[in-house]
Short mmCIF file of C-alpha atoms in Angstrom, two decimals:
data_model
loop_
_atom_site.label_atom_id
_atom_site.label_comp_id
_atom_site.label_asym_id
_atom_site.label_seq_id
_atom_site.Cartn_x
_atom_site.Cartn_y
_atom_site.Cartn_z
CA UNK L 1 -3.93 4.17 1.03
CA UNK L 2 -7.17 3.05 2.65
CA UNK L 3 -8.22 0.82 -0.23
CA UNK L 4 -4.93 -1.02 -0.37
CA UNK L 5 -5.06 -1.64 3.36
CA UNK L 6 -8.51 -3.15 2.99
CA UNK L 7 -7.58 -5.84 0.52
CA UNK L 8 -4.00 -6.36 1.63
CA UNK L 9 -1.26 -7.95 -0.46
CA UNK L 10 -2.79 -10.29 -3.05
CA UNK L 11 -1.97 -13.93 -2.29
CA UNK L 12 -3.25 -15.63 -5.45
CA UNK L 13 -4.46 -15.00 -8.97
CA UNK L 14 -8.11 -14.75 -7.91
CA UNK L 15 -7.18 -12.43 -5.06
CA UNK L 16 -5.15 -10.26 -7.40
CA UNK L 17 -8.12 -10.00 -9.73
CA UNK L 18 -10.31 -8.89 -6.85
CA UNK L 19 -7.63 -6.49 -5.62
CA UNK L 20 -7.46 -4.79 -9.00
CA UNK L 21 -11.22 -4.32 -9.03
CA UNK L 22 -11.30 -2.91 -5.51
CA UNK L 23 -8.39 -0.60 -6.23
CA UNK L 24 -10.19 0.76 -9.26
CA UNK L 25 -13.36 1.52 -7.29
CA UNK L 26 -11.62 2.96 -4.24
CA UNK L 27 -9.07 5.01 -6.17
CA UNK L 28 -11.85 6.75 -8.05
CA UNK L 29 -13.68 7.39 -4.78
CA UNK L 30 -10.66 9.08 -3.26
CA UNK L 31 -10.49 11.76 -5.95
CA UNK L 32 -13.74 13.07 -4.43
CA UNK L 33 -14.84 15.07 -7.47
CA UNK L 34 -18.04 15.53 -9.44
CA UNK L 35 -18.74 13.44 -12.52
CA UNK L 36 -18.08 14.87 -15.98
CA UNK L 37 -21.21 16.13 -17.78
CA UNK L 38 -20.90 13.86 -20.82
CA UNK L 39 -20.54 10.12 -20.37
CA UNK L 40 -19.95 7.41 -22.94
CA UNK L 41 -20.55 3.69 -23.16
CA UNK L 42 -17.77 1.35 -24.18
CA UNK L 43 -16.35 -2.17 -23.96
CA UNK L 44 -12.81 -2.79 -22.80
CA UNK L 45 -11.00 -6.13 -23.15
CA UNK L 46 -7.96 -6.43 -20.89
CA UNK L 47 -5.27 -8.91 -19.95
CA UNK L 48 -3.48 -9.30 -16.62
CA UNK L 49 0.05 -10.66 -16.43
CA UNK L 50 2.26 -11.28 -13.42
CA UNK L 51 6.02 -10.86 -13.74
CA UNK L 52 8.26 -12.10 -10.96
CA UNK L 53 11.54 -10.43 -10.10
CA UNK L 54 13.41 -13.37 -11.63
CA UNK L 55 11.90 -12.55 -15.01
CA UNK L 56 9.22 -15.24 -15.23
CA UNK L 57 5.86 -14.11 -16.60
CA UNK L 58 2.48 -15.82 -16.37
CA UNK L 59 -0.97 -14.89 -17.59
CA UNK L 60 -3.20 -14.18 -14.58
CA UNK L 61 -6.56 -13.63 -16.27
CA UNK L 62 -8.35 -11.90 -19.09
CA UNK L 63 -11.41 -9.74 -18.63
CA UNK L 64 -14.13 -7.99 -20.57
CA UNK L 65 -15.80 -4.99 -18.98
CA UNK L 66 -19.02 -3.55 -20.36
CA UNK L 67 -19.54 0.07 -19.31
CA UNK L 68 -22.85 1.88 -19.79
CA UNK L 69 -23.29 5.63 -20.13
CA UNK L 70 -26.04 5.20 -17.51
CA UNK L 71 -23.53 4.63 -14.70
CA UNK L 72 -23.45 0.84 -14.65
CA UNK L 73 -20.95 -1.81 -15.62
CA UNK L 74 -20.49 -5.58 -15.75
CA UNK L 75 -17.10 -7.30 -15.66
CA UNK L 76 -16.23 -10.91 -16.49
CA UNK L 77 -12.80 -12.33 -15.67
CA UNK L 78 -11.60 -15.64 -17.12
CA UNK L 79 -8.75 -17.50 -15.38
CA UNK L 80 -6.27 -19.98 -16.88
CA UNK L 81 -8.18 -22.97 -15.47
CA UNK L 82 -11.31 -21.89 -17.33
CA UNK L 83 -13.21 -20.61 -14.31
CA UNK L 84 -14.74 -17.15 -14.29
CA UNK L 85 -15.41 -14.36 -11.83
CA UNK L 86 -18.30 -12.00 -12.47
CA UNK L 87 -18.82 -8.59 -10.92
CA UNK L 88 -21.06 -5.64 -11.58
CA UNK L 89 -21.95 -2.20 -10.29
CA UNK L 90 -24.78 0.27 -10.57
CA UNK L 91 -25.36 3.71 -9.16
CA UNK L 92 -27.20 3.69 -5.85
CA UNK L 93 -26.69 -0.06 -5.31
CA UNK L 94 -22.97 -0.73 -5.03
CA UNK L 95 -20.21 -2.98 -6.36
CA UNK L 96 -20.98 -6.71 -6.22
CA UNK L 97 -19.19 -9.99 -6.78
CA UNK L 98 -21.30 -12.92 -8.00
CA UNK L 99 -20.62 -16.07 -5.95
CA UNK L 100 -22.13 -19.17 -7.56
CA UNK L 101 -20.76 -21.43 -4.81
CA UNK L 102 -22.77 -19.65 -2.14
CA UNK L 103 -25.50 -18.59 -4.58
CA UNK L 104 -25.18 -15.08 -3.26
CA UNK L 105 -24.14 -11.59 -4.25
CA UNK L 106 -21.18 -10.29 -2.26
CA UNK L 107 -21.39 -6.55 -1.64
CA UNK L 108 -17.86 -5.14 -1.84
CA UNK L 109 -18.78 -1.53 -1.19
CA UNK L 110 -20.61 1.53 -2.54
CA UNK L 111 -20.36 2.52 -6.17
CA UNK L 112 -19.11 6.02 -6.89
CA UNK L 113 -19.32 7.83 -10.19
CA UNK L 114 -16.16 8.49 -12.14
CA UNK L 115 -14.23 11.59 -11.04
CA UNK L 116 -13.86 14.81 -12.95
CA UNK L 117 -10.95 14.12 -15.32
CA UNK L 118 -9.27 17.46 -14.73
CA UNK L 119 -9.19 16.95 -10.97
CA UNK L 120 -7.10 13.82 -11.52
CA UNK L 121 -4.30 15.74 -13.20
CA UNK L 122 -4.19 18.17 -10.29
CA UNK L 123 -4.01 15.45 -7.64
CA UNK L 124 -0.83 15.37 -5.50
CA UNK L 125 -0.57 11.72 -6.54
CA UNK L 126 -0.31 12.64 -10.24
CA UNK L 127 2.82 11.25 -11.90
CA UNK L 128 2.57 11.78 -15.65
CA UNK L 129 0.38 11.55 -18.74
CA UNK L 130 0.59 8.59 -21.13
CA UNK L 131 -1.38 7.21 -24.06
CA UNK L 132 -3.03 3.80 -23.79
CA UNK L 133 -4.76 2.30 -26.85
CA UNK L 134 -4.86 5.79 -28.33
CA UNK L 135 -6.45 7.39 -25.25
CA UNK L 136 -4.77 9.99 -23.09
CA UNK L 137 -4.43 8.70 -19.53
CA UNK L 138 -3.46 10.45 -16.31
CA UNK L 139 -1.28 8.23 -14.11
CA UNK L 140 -1.60 8.42 -10.32
CA UNK L 141 0.53 6.59 -7.77
CA UNK L 142 -1.16 4.84 -4.85
CA UNK L 143 0.69 3.28 -1.92
CA UNK L 144 -0.15 0.91 0.92
CA UNK L 145 1.54 -1.60 3.22
CA UNK L 146 3.70 -3.81 1.04
CA UNK L 147 2.17 -2.73 -2.25
CA UNK L 148 2.27 0.20 -4.66
CA UNK L 149 0.18 0.87 -7.73
CA UNK L 150 0.10 3.11 -10.77
CA UNK L 151 -3.49 3.77 -11.85
CA UNK L 152 -4.32 5.10 -15.32
CA UNK L 153 -7.44 7.29 -15.75
CA UNK L 154 -8.78 8.10 -19.23
CA UNK L 155 -10.55 11.50 -19.38
CA UNK L 156 -12.32 10.62 -22.66
CA UNK L 157 -13.76 7.45 -21.08
CA UNK L 158 -15.63 9.09 -18.19
CA UNK L 159 -12.38 9.43 -16.27
CA UNK L 160 -12.46 5.65 -15.74
CA UNK L 161 -9.48 3.48 -14.79
CA UNK L 162 -8.27 1.64 -17.92
CA UNK L 163 -4.90 0.31 -16.76
CA UNK L 164 -3.25 -0.65 -13.47
CA UNK L 165 0.23 -1.75 -12.43
CA UNK L 166 0.35 -3.30 -8.94
CA UNK L 167 3.74 -4.09 -7.42
CA UNK L 168 4.53 -6.06 -4.28
CA UNK L 169 7.77 -7.66 -3.11
CA UNK L 170 8.77 -10.32 -5.60
CA UNK L 171 6.30 -9.58 -8.41
CA UNK L 172 4.36 -7.03 -10.41
CA UNK L 173 0.92 -7.44 -11.95
CA UNK L 174 -0.04 -5.39 -15.01
CA UNK L 175 -3.67 -5.14 -16.08
CA UNK L 176 -3.84 -3.40 -19.44
CA UNK L 177 -6.34 -3.15 -22.29
CA UNK L 178 -6.00 -5.08 -25.52
CA UNK L 179 -8.93 -3.26 -27.14
CA UNK L 180 -11.38 -0.46 -26.35
CA UNK L 181 -14.59 -0.19 -28.37
CA UNK L 182 -16.79 2.90 -28.08
CA UNK L 183 -20.57 2.50 -28.03
CA UNK L 184 -23.29 1.51 -25.58
CA UNK L 185 -22.99 -2.24 -24.84
CA UNK L 186 -25.87 -4.49 -25.83
CA UNK L 187 -28.36 -4.87 -22.98
CA UNK L 188 -27.65 -8.60 -22.64
CA UNK L 189 -23.97 -7.85 -22.00
CA UNK L 190 -24.93 -5.73 -19.01
CA UNK L 191 -27.17 -8.42 -17.55
CA UNK L 192 -25.56 -10.30 -14.67
CA UNK L 193 -26.30 -13.43 -12.68
CA UNK L 194 -28.34 -12.48 -9.66
CA UNK L 195 -29.25 -14.14 -6.38
CA UNK L 196 -31.72 -13.09 -3.73
CA UNK L 197 -29.14 -13.44 -0.97
CA UNK L 198 -26.82 -10.45 -0.52
CA UNK L 199 -23.86 -10.65 1.84
CA UNK L 200 -21.29 -8.02 2.76
CA UNK L 201 -17.60 -8.81 2.31
CA UNK L 202 -15.68 -8.73 5.58
CA UNK L 203 -12.01 -7.88 6.06
CA UNK L 204 -9.71 -8.68 8.97
CA UNK L 205 -6.33 -6.94 9.13
CA UNK L 206 -6.47 -6.29 5.41
CA UNK L 207 -7.43 -9.86 4.44
CA UNK L 208 -10.88 -11.09 3.46
CA UNK L 209 -12.33 -13.44 6.07
CA UNK L 210 -13.30 -16.97 5.10
CA UNK L 211 -16.94 -16.08 5.67
CA UNK L 212 -18.56 -14.79 2.47
CA UNK L 213 -15.37 -15.48 0.54
CA UNK L 214 -16.15 -15.40 -3.17
CA UNK L 215 -13.95 -17.68 -5.26
CA UNK L 216 -13.15 -17.61 -8.94
CA UNK L 217 -15.35 -20.67 -9.39
CA UNK L 218 -18.34 -19.51 -11.35
CA UNK L 219 -19.70 -21.90 -13.91
CA UNK L 220 -17.14 -22.59 -16.62
CA UNK L 221 -19.31 -21.94 -19.63
CA UNK L 222 -21.98 -19.43 -20.50
CA UNK L 223 -24.03 -17.43 -18.07
#
């Protein structure tokens, strides 16, 4: 899969967090379908855990994603050391990572609207239908060098990705929701840190280059 080749095999908790976000954006792009006519706003709180093949499990990060019916979202990840990683997207602008170290916005790529839910079920990558937090979800399988993923799309939530399971040799990361609350998020929850400098993320053989590398080192408290 093109997206998986771009970000490569995650090499750390921060990288895995970024990989999950990129997979979500690129997987939706690849369905190449029109957006559903009715869109909803909601807030989804998720937790990522990593399980190694020897049975050990660690918490990778937690995240809260605020999704607007107006085709915008803001996502805030919190890592075990207390640091955060903020990202956001809006139609016509793209998907961005906020880098407080460089005081810059890192452009990860274009932002595409959610796919038509019914087209997901008819994809050749479709595996099965499950229920996640009470929502029906279509599960698609994505593959790339050294990594596979199962991506869960919820038709009732704009066809958005609400769960992901990423597997690579030696470990599996599961990002799944703990709660989903319907309703347009408060405007302040959609407001993100912003810098005048915008840089484009670069990749070399599937790995992000050191230049413009955004770390999970945003300020540890507040916005």
